[in-house]
Amino acid sequence: MRLLRTLTEPKLRGKTCLVRVNLDIKDPSRDSLRLQATLPTLRFLFKYGAKPVIISHRGRPKGEDAALSLKRAVSLIEKELGQAVEWRENLRFDPREEANNVAFAKELAQGADIYINDDFATSHRKAASMVAITEFLPSYAGLHLEEEIKNLSHVRDNPDYPRVVILGGIKIEDKIGVIQKFENAGTKFLLGSAYRMSPEALPRHADIVFAKDGIGGNAWQDIGVKTTEEYEKVIAKAKTVVWSGPVGKAENAKYAKGSQALAAAIIKSKAFSVAGGGDTADFLQKEGLIKKFDWVSTGGGAMLAFLSGEKLPGISALEK
Ligand code: 3PG
């Protein structure tokens, strides 16, 4: 894979660089992890005299939809950088983006010299701006994408054990691939309050711990005190922690205590810590804890697919 980091000033000066970033942000008028993730590559390009052109998507529009414009997010980026940046409107306003349409990719590539994929969170989608575009321009992994790959590969392939994987959120089906990939003697899975699934539905040999008590009535909205204490003890001994999904309905302060306690336990431990997924990132951002983790991934579905060992089309396209 060609890395943007290896390009020097003579190779970049005066070059127009199409930069695929992730501006799929719920509230684009506020700072966010995804917005911050765009900055290192853009700064790098400006520093070496290149001209970046931002391309991205937001939401799942059916045709043009002013409510899903990228304008606000781009103005925040410009404020952070202290200069104007060229950009194109939400790529998904054109259905050819998601269809990985070659003609659309060719149009996008027009006038550009280099393509940079810096959008890990969409790399599991076979879209024109992720895959077809690489047929038309020399293509590189941006600084953020490179970091995502490095940190997620480390916890997936080469972790220090014991490894603890915290799986929260609602849909266990989304997490089974990760359990299958990681189930081995040194990995323990701690499950959030929403899961009371019969163990037969889960990989048989995995070392899975279910919540033993919960708060918020019969349908638990958060893990209870006993479970929190048990999970804290497991985390204290971990050398690697991967966290995907708050363990309760953390968007409601009443049910955030379990996730807050586990975040504190992870930070206190000596483990290499990686968290990710939209809700987990939002929770850590709200708590002001992003920087206390070794890595917080911008990816939701992309992170789970990557950790499960799937090949992501947007990354494979850069490896050709
Ligand atoms: C995400 O939020 O996971 C990415 O931006 C991809 O968005 P999508 O799930 O709408 O393809």
Coordinates of C-alpha atoms and ligand atoms in Angstrom, one line a residue:
M1 CA 0.0 0.0 0.0
R2 CA 1.3 3.4 -0.9
L3 CA 1.4 5.8 2.1
L4 CA 0.9 9.5 1.9
R5 CA 3.5 9.9 4.7
T6 CA 6.2 8.8 2.3
L7 CA 5.5 11.6 -0.2
T8 CA 8.0 14.4 0.0
E9 CA 7.5 18.1 -0.9
P10 CA 8.8 17.8 -4.5
K11 CA 6.2 15.1 -5.2
L12 CA 3.3 17.2 -3.7
R13 CA 4.0 20.8 -4.5
G14 CA 1.4 22.2 -6.8
K15 CA -0.5 18.8 -7.0
T16 CA -4.3 18.7 -6.7
C17 CA -5.2 15.9 -4.2
L18 CA -8.6 14.4 -4.0
V19 CA -9.0 13.5 -0.3
R20 CA -11.8 11.1 0.7
V21 CA -12.6 11.8 4.3
N22 CA -15.5 10.9 6.6
L23 CA -17.9 13.8 7.3
D24 CA -20.8 11.4 8.0
I25 CA -21.4 13.3 11.2
K26 CA -24.8 13.6 13.0
D27 CA -24.3 17.2 14.2
P28 CA -21.9 18.9 11.8
S29 CA -22.0 22.2 13.7
R30 CA -20.0 20.6 16.6
D31 CA -16.5 19.3 16.8
S32 CA -16.3 15.5 16.6
L33 CA -13.8 12.7 16.4
R34 CA -14.5 12.3 12.6
L35 CA -13.9 16.0 12.0
Q36 CA -10.6 16.0 13.9
A37 CA -9.5 12.9 12.0
T38 CA -9.5 14.8 8.7
L39 CA -7.0 17.4 9.9
P40 CA -3.6 15.7 9.9
T41 CA -3.7 14.8 6.2
L42 CA -5.1 18.2 5.2
R43 CA -2.3 20.0 7.2
F44 CA 0.3 17.7 5.7
L45 CA -0.9 18.5 2.2
F46 CA -0.9 22.3 2.8
K47 CA 2.5 22.2 4.4
Y48 CA 4.0 20.7 1.3
G49 CA 2.3 23.0 -1.1
A50 CA -0.4 20.6 -2.4
K51 CA -4.0 21.6 -3.0
P52 CA -6.5 19.2 -1.2
V53 CA -10.0 18.8 -2.5
I54 CA -12.3 17.3 0.1
I55 CA -14.8 14.6 -0.9
S56 CA -17.1 12.7 1.4
H57 CA -20.7 11.5 2.0
R58 CA -23.2 12.2 4.8
G59 CA -26.2 10.1 5.7
R60 CA -28.1 8.0 3.2
P61 CA -29.8 10.6 1.0
K62 CA -32.2 9.7 -1.8
G63 CA -31.1 12.4 -4.3
E64 CA -30.2 15.9 -3.3
D65 CA -31.0 16.9 0.2
A66 CA -29.9 20.3 1.6
A67 CA -30.2 18.9 5.2
L68 CA -27.3 16.5 4.4
S69 CA -25.0 19.1 2.9
L70 CA -21.3 19.0 3.9
K71 CA -21.1 22.8 4.0
R72 CA -21.2 23.2 7.8
A73 CA -18.6 20.4 8.5
V74 CA -16.3 21.9 5.9
S75 CA -16.6 25.4 7.5
L76 CA -15.5 23.9 10.8
I77 CA -12.6 22.3 9.1
E78 CA -11.6 25.6 7.5
K79 CA -11.9 27.3 10.9
E80 CA -9.5 24.6 12.5
L81 CA -7.1 25.0 9.6
G82 CA -7.3 28.7 9.4
Q83 CA -7.7 28.6 5.6
A84 CA -10.2 27.8 2.9
V85 CA -10.4 24.3 1.4
E86 CA -11.9 23.3 -1.8
W87 CA -14.6 20.6 -1.5
R88 CA -17.3 18.8 -3.4
E89 CA -20.9 18.4 -2.2
N90 CA -22.2 15.1 -0.6
L91 CA -21.2 12.3 -3.0
R92 CA -24.3 10.3 -2.2
F93 CA -26.5 12.9 -3.8
D94 CA -25.5 11.0 -7.0
P95 CA -26.6 7.4 -6.9
R96 CA -23.6 6.4 -9.0
E97 CA -21.4 6.9 -5.8
E98 CA -22.8 3.9 -4.0
A99 CA -23.0 1.9 -7.2
N100 CA -19.2 2.1 -7.6
N101 CA -19.9 3.6 -11.0
V102 CA -16.8 3.9 -13.2
A103 CA -18.0 7.0 -15.2
F104 CA -18.7 8.8 -11.9
A105 CA -15.3 8.0 -10.6
K106 CA -13.7 9.3 -13.8
E107 CA -15.6 12.5 -13.5
L108 CA -14.4 12.9 -9.9
A109 CA -10.8 12.2 -10.9
Q110 CA -10.9 15.0 -13.5
G111 CA -8.4 17.7 -12.8
A112 CA -6.8 15.8 -9.9
D113 CA -3.3 14.4 -9.7
I114 CA -3.5 12.1 -6.7
Y115 CA -6.2 10.3 -4.7
I116 CA -5.9 9.9 -1.0
N117 CA -8.3 7.6 1.0
D118 CA -8.4 8.9 4.6
D119 CA -11.9 7.5 5.4
F120 CA -11.5 4.3 7.3
A121 CA -15.1 4.4 8.4
T122 CA -16.5 3.9 4.9
S123 CA -13.8 1.5 3.7
H124 CA -16.2 -1.5 4.0
R125 CA -18.3 0.1 1.2
K126 CA -17.6 -0.6 -2.4
A127 CA -18.3 3.0 -3.5
A128 CA -17.0 5.0 -6.5
S129 CA -15.0 7.4 -4.3
M130 CA -13.4 4.4 -2.5
V131 CA -12.8 1.8 -5.1
A132 CA -13.4 2.8 -8.8
I133 CA -11.5 6.0 -8.3
T134 CA -8.3 4.1 -7.8
E135 CA -8.4 3.1 -11.4
F136 CA -7.9 6.7 -12.5
L137 CA -5.4 8.2 -10.1
P138 CA -2.2 7.2 -8.2
S139 CA -3.8 6.2 -4.9
Y140 CA -2.5 6.6 -1.3
A141 CA -3.6 5.9 2.2
G142 CA -3.9 9.1 4.2
L143 CA -2.4 9.6 7.7
H144 CA -5.6 8.8 9.6
L145 CA -6.3 5.6 7.6
E146 CA -2.8 4.5 8.2
E147 CA -3.2 4.9 12.0
E148 CA -6.5 3.1 12.0
I149 CA -5.0 0.1 10.1
K150 CA -1.9 0.0 12.4
N151 CA -3.8 0.2 15.7
L152 CA -6.7 -2.2 14.7
S153 CA -4.3 -4.7 13.2
H154 CA -2.2 -4.7 16.4
V155 CA -5.2 -5.6 18.7
R156 CA -6.5 -8.1 16.2
D157 CA -3.3 -9.9 15.1
N158 CA -0.6 -9.2 17.6
P159 CA -2.1 -8.3 21.0
D160 CA -0.6 -8.7 24.4
Y161 CA -2.6 -11.2 26.5
P162 CA -4.9 -11.3 28.4
R163 CA -7.1 -9.6 25.8
V164 CA -10.5 -8.3 26.9
V165 CA -13.2 -7.4 24.4
I166 CA -16.2 -5.4 25.7
L167 CA -19.2 -5.8 23.4
G168 CA -22.1 -3.5 24.1
G169 CA -24.8 -1.9 21.9
I170 CA -27.9 -3.8 20.9
K171 CA -27.4 -6.1 18.0
I172 CA -25.3 -9.1 19.0
E173 CA -25.5 -10.4 15.3
D174 CA -23.1 -7.5 14.4
K175 CA -20.5 -8.8 16.9
I176 CA -20.5 -12.5 16.3
G177 CA -17.7 -12.1 13.6
V178 CA -15.4 -10.5 16.1
I179 CA -16.1 -13.2 18.7
Q180 CA -15.3 -15.9 16.1
K181 CA -12.1 -14.2 15.1
F182 CA -10.9 -13.5 18.7
E183 CA -12.1 -16.7 20.5
N184 CA -9.0 -18.2 21.8
A185 CA -7.6 -19.0 25.2
G186 CA -6.4 -15.5 26.0
T187 CA -9.5 -13.5 25.2
K188 CA -12.5 -12.8 27.4
F189 CA -15.6 -11.1 26.2
L190 CA -17.6 -8.9 28.5
L191 CA -21.2 -8.3 27.3
G192 CA -23.4 -5.3 27.8
S193 CA -26.8 -5.2 29.5
A194 CA -28.8 -5.7 26.3
Y195 CA -27.6 -9.2 25.8
R196 CA -29.3 -12.1 27.4
M197 CA -29.0 -14.4 24.5
S198 CA -28.9 -18.1 25.0
P199 CA -25.2 -19.2 24.9
E200 CA -26.0 -21.8 22.0
A201 CA -26.3 -18.9 19.6
L202 CA -22.8 -17.8 20.3
P203 CA -19.4 -19.4 19.3
R204 CA -19.2 -22.4 21.5
H205 CA -15.6 -22.1 22.8
A206 CA -15.6 -18.4 23.4
D207 CA -15.0 -17.2 27.0
I208 CA -18.0 -15.0 27.3
V209 CA -19.2 -13.3 30.5
F210 CA -22.8 -12.1 30.6
A211 CA -24.1 -9.3 32.8
K212 CA -25.4 -10.8 36.1
D213 CA -27.4 -7.8 37.2
G214 CA -28.8 -4.7 35.7
I215 CA -30.6 -1.5 36.4
G216 CA -33.7 0.1 34.8
G217 CA -36.4 -2.6 35.4
N218 CA -36.7 -6.0 33.8
A219 CA -35.3 -5.0 30.4
W220 CA -31.9 -3.9 31.8
Q221 CA -30.8 -0.4 30.6
D222 CA -27.4 -0.6 32.1
I223 CA -25.2 -3.2 33.9
G224 CA -25.7 -3.4 37.7
V225 CA -23.2 -2.9 40.5
K226 CA -22.2 -6.6 40.8
T227 CA -21.5 -6.9 37.1
T228 CA -19.6 -3.6 37.1
E229 CA -17.3 -4.8 39.9
E230 CA -16.7 -8.1 38.2
Y231 CA -15.9 -6.4 34.8
E232 CA -13.6 -3.9 36.6
K233 CA -11.6 -6.8 38.0
V234 CA -11.2 -8.4 34.6
I235 CA -10.1 -5.2 33.0
A236 CA -7.6 -4.5 35.7
K237 CA -5.6 -7.6 34.6
A238 CA -5.9 -7.0 30.9
K239 CA -3.0 -6.2 28.6
T240 CA -5.2 -5.4 25.7
V241 CA -8.7 -4.0 25.7
V242 CA -11.0 -3.6 22.7
W243 CA -14.3 -1.8 23.4
S244 CA -17.2 -1.7 20.9
G245 CA -20.5 -0.3 22.2
P246 CA -21.5 1.3 25.5
V247 CA -22.7 -1.4 28.0
G248 CA -26.0 0.4 28.7
K249 CA -28.1 3.2 27.2
A250 CA -25.3 5.7 27.9
E251 CA -26.9 8.5 25.9
N252 CA -29.2 8.8 28.9
A253 CA -27.1 10.0 31.9
K254 CA -29.2 7.7 34.2
Y255 CA -27.8 4.7 32.4
A256 CA -24.3 5.8 31.7
K257 CA -22.8 4.7 35.0
G258 CA -21.7 1.2 33.9
S259 CA -19.9 2.6 30.8
Q260 CA -18.4 5.4 32.9
A261 CA -17.0 2.9 35.4
L262 CA -15.6 0.6 32.6
A263 CA -14.0 3.6 30.9
A264 CA -12.3 4.6 34.2
A265 CA -11.1 1.0 34.7
I266 CA -9.7 0.8 31.2
I267 CA -7.8 4.1 31.6
K268 CA -6.5 3.0 35.0
S269 CA -5.3 -0.3 33.7
K270 CA -2.0 -0.8 31.9
A271 CA -3.7 -2.3 28.9
F272 CA -3.3 -1.0 25.3
S273 CA -6.8 0.3 24.7
V274 CA -8.8 0.6 21.6
A275 CA -12.4 1.8 21.4
G276 CA -14.7 2.4 18.4
G277 CA -18.1 2.5 16.9
G278 CA -20.3 5.6 16.6
D279 CA -22.0 5.4 20.0
T280 CA -18.8 4.5 21.9
A281 CA -16.9 7.4 20.2
D282 CA -19.8 9.8 21.0
F283 CA -19.9 8.6 24.6
L284 CA -16.1 9.0 25.0
Q285 CA -16.2 12.4 23.3
K286 CA -19.0 13.6 25.7
E287 CA -17.0 12.4 28.7
G288 CA -13.9 14.1 27.4
L289 CA -12.0 10.8 27.4
I290 CA -10.9 10.3 23.7
K291 CA -7.3 11.2 24.4
K292 CA -7.1 8.8 27.4
F293 CA -7.4 5.8 25.0
D294 CA -4.5 4.6 22.9
W295 CA -6.8 4.7 19.9
V296 CA -10.5 5.5 19.2
S297 CA -11.6 4.3 15.8
T298 CA -13.9 6.5 13.6
G299 CA -15.4 3.3 12.2
G300 CA -18.6 1.6 13.2
G301 CA -19.4 -1.2 10.8
A302 CA -15.9 -0.8 9.2
M303 CA -14.2 -1.5 12.6
L304 CA -16.2 -4.6 13.3
A305 CA -15.6 -5.9 9.7
F306 CA -11.8 -5.2 10.0
L307 CA -11.6 -6.8 13.4
S308 CA -13.5 -9.9 12.1
G309 CA -10.8 -10.3 9.5
E310 CA -12.8 -9.3 6.5
K311 CA -11.1 -7.6 3.6
L312 CA -12.4 -4.0 3.2
P313 CA -12.9 -3.0 -0.4
G314 CA -11.6 0.5 0.2
I315 CA -8.4 -0.8 1.7
S316 CA -8.0 -3.7 -0.8
A317 CA -8.2 -1.1 -3.7
L318 CA -5.2 0.6 -2.3
E319 CA -3.2 -2.6 -2.1
K320 CA -3.5 -3.4 -5.8
Ligands
3PG1 C1 -20.5 5.0 8.9 O1 -21.0 5.8 9.6 O2 -20.3 3.8 9.3 C2 -19.8 5.3 7.6 O3 -19.9 6.7 7.4 C3 -20.5 4.6 6.5 O4 -21.9 5.0 6.4 P1 -23.0 4.0 5.9 O5 -23.2 2.9 6.9 O6 -24.2 4.8 5.6 O7 -22.5 3.3 4.6

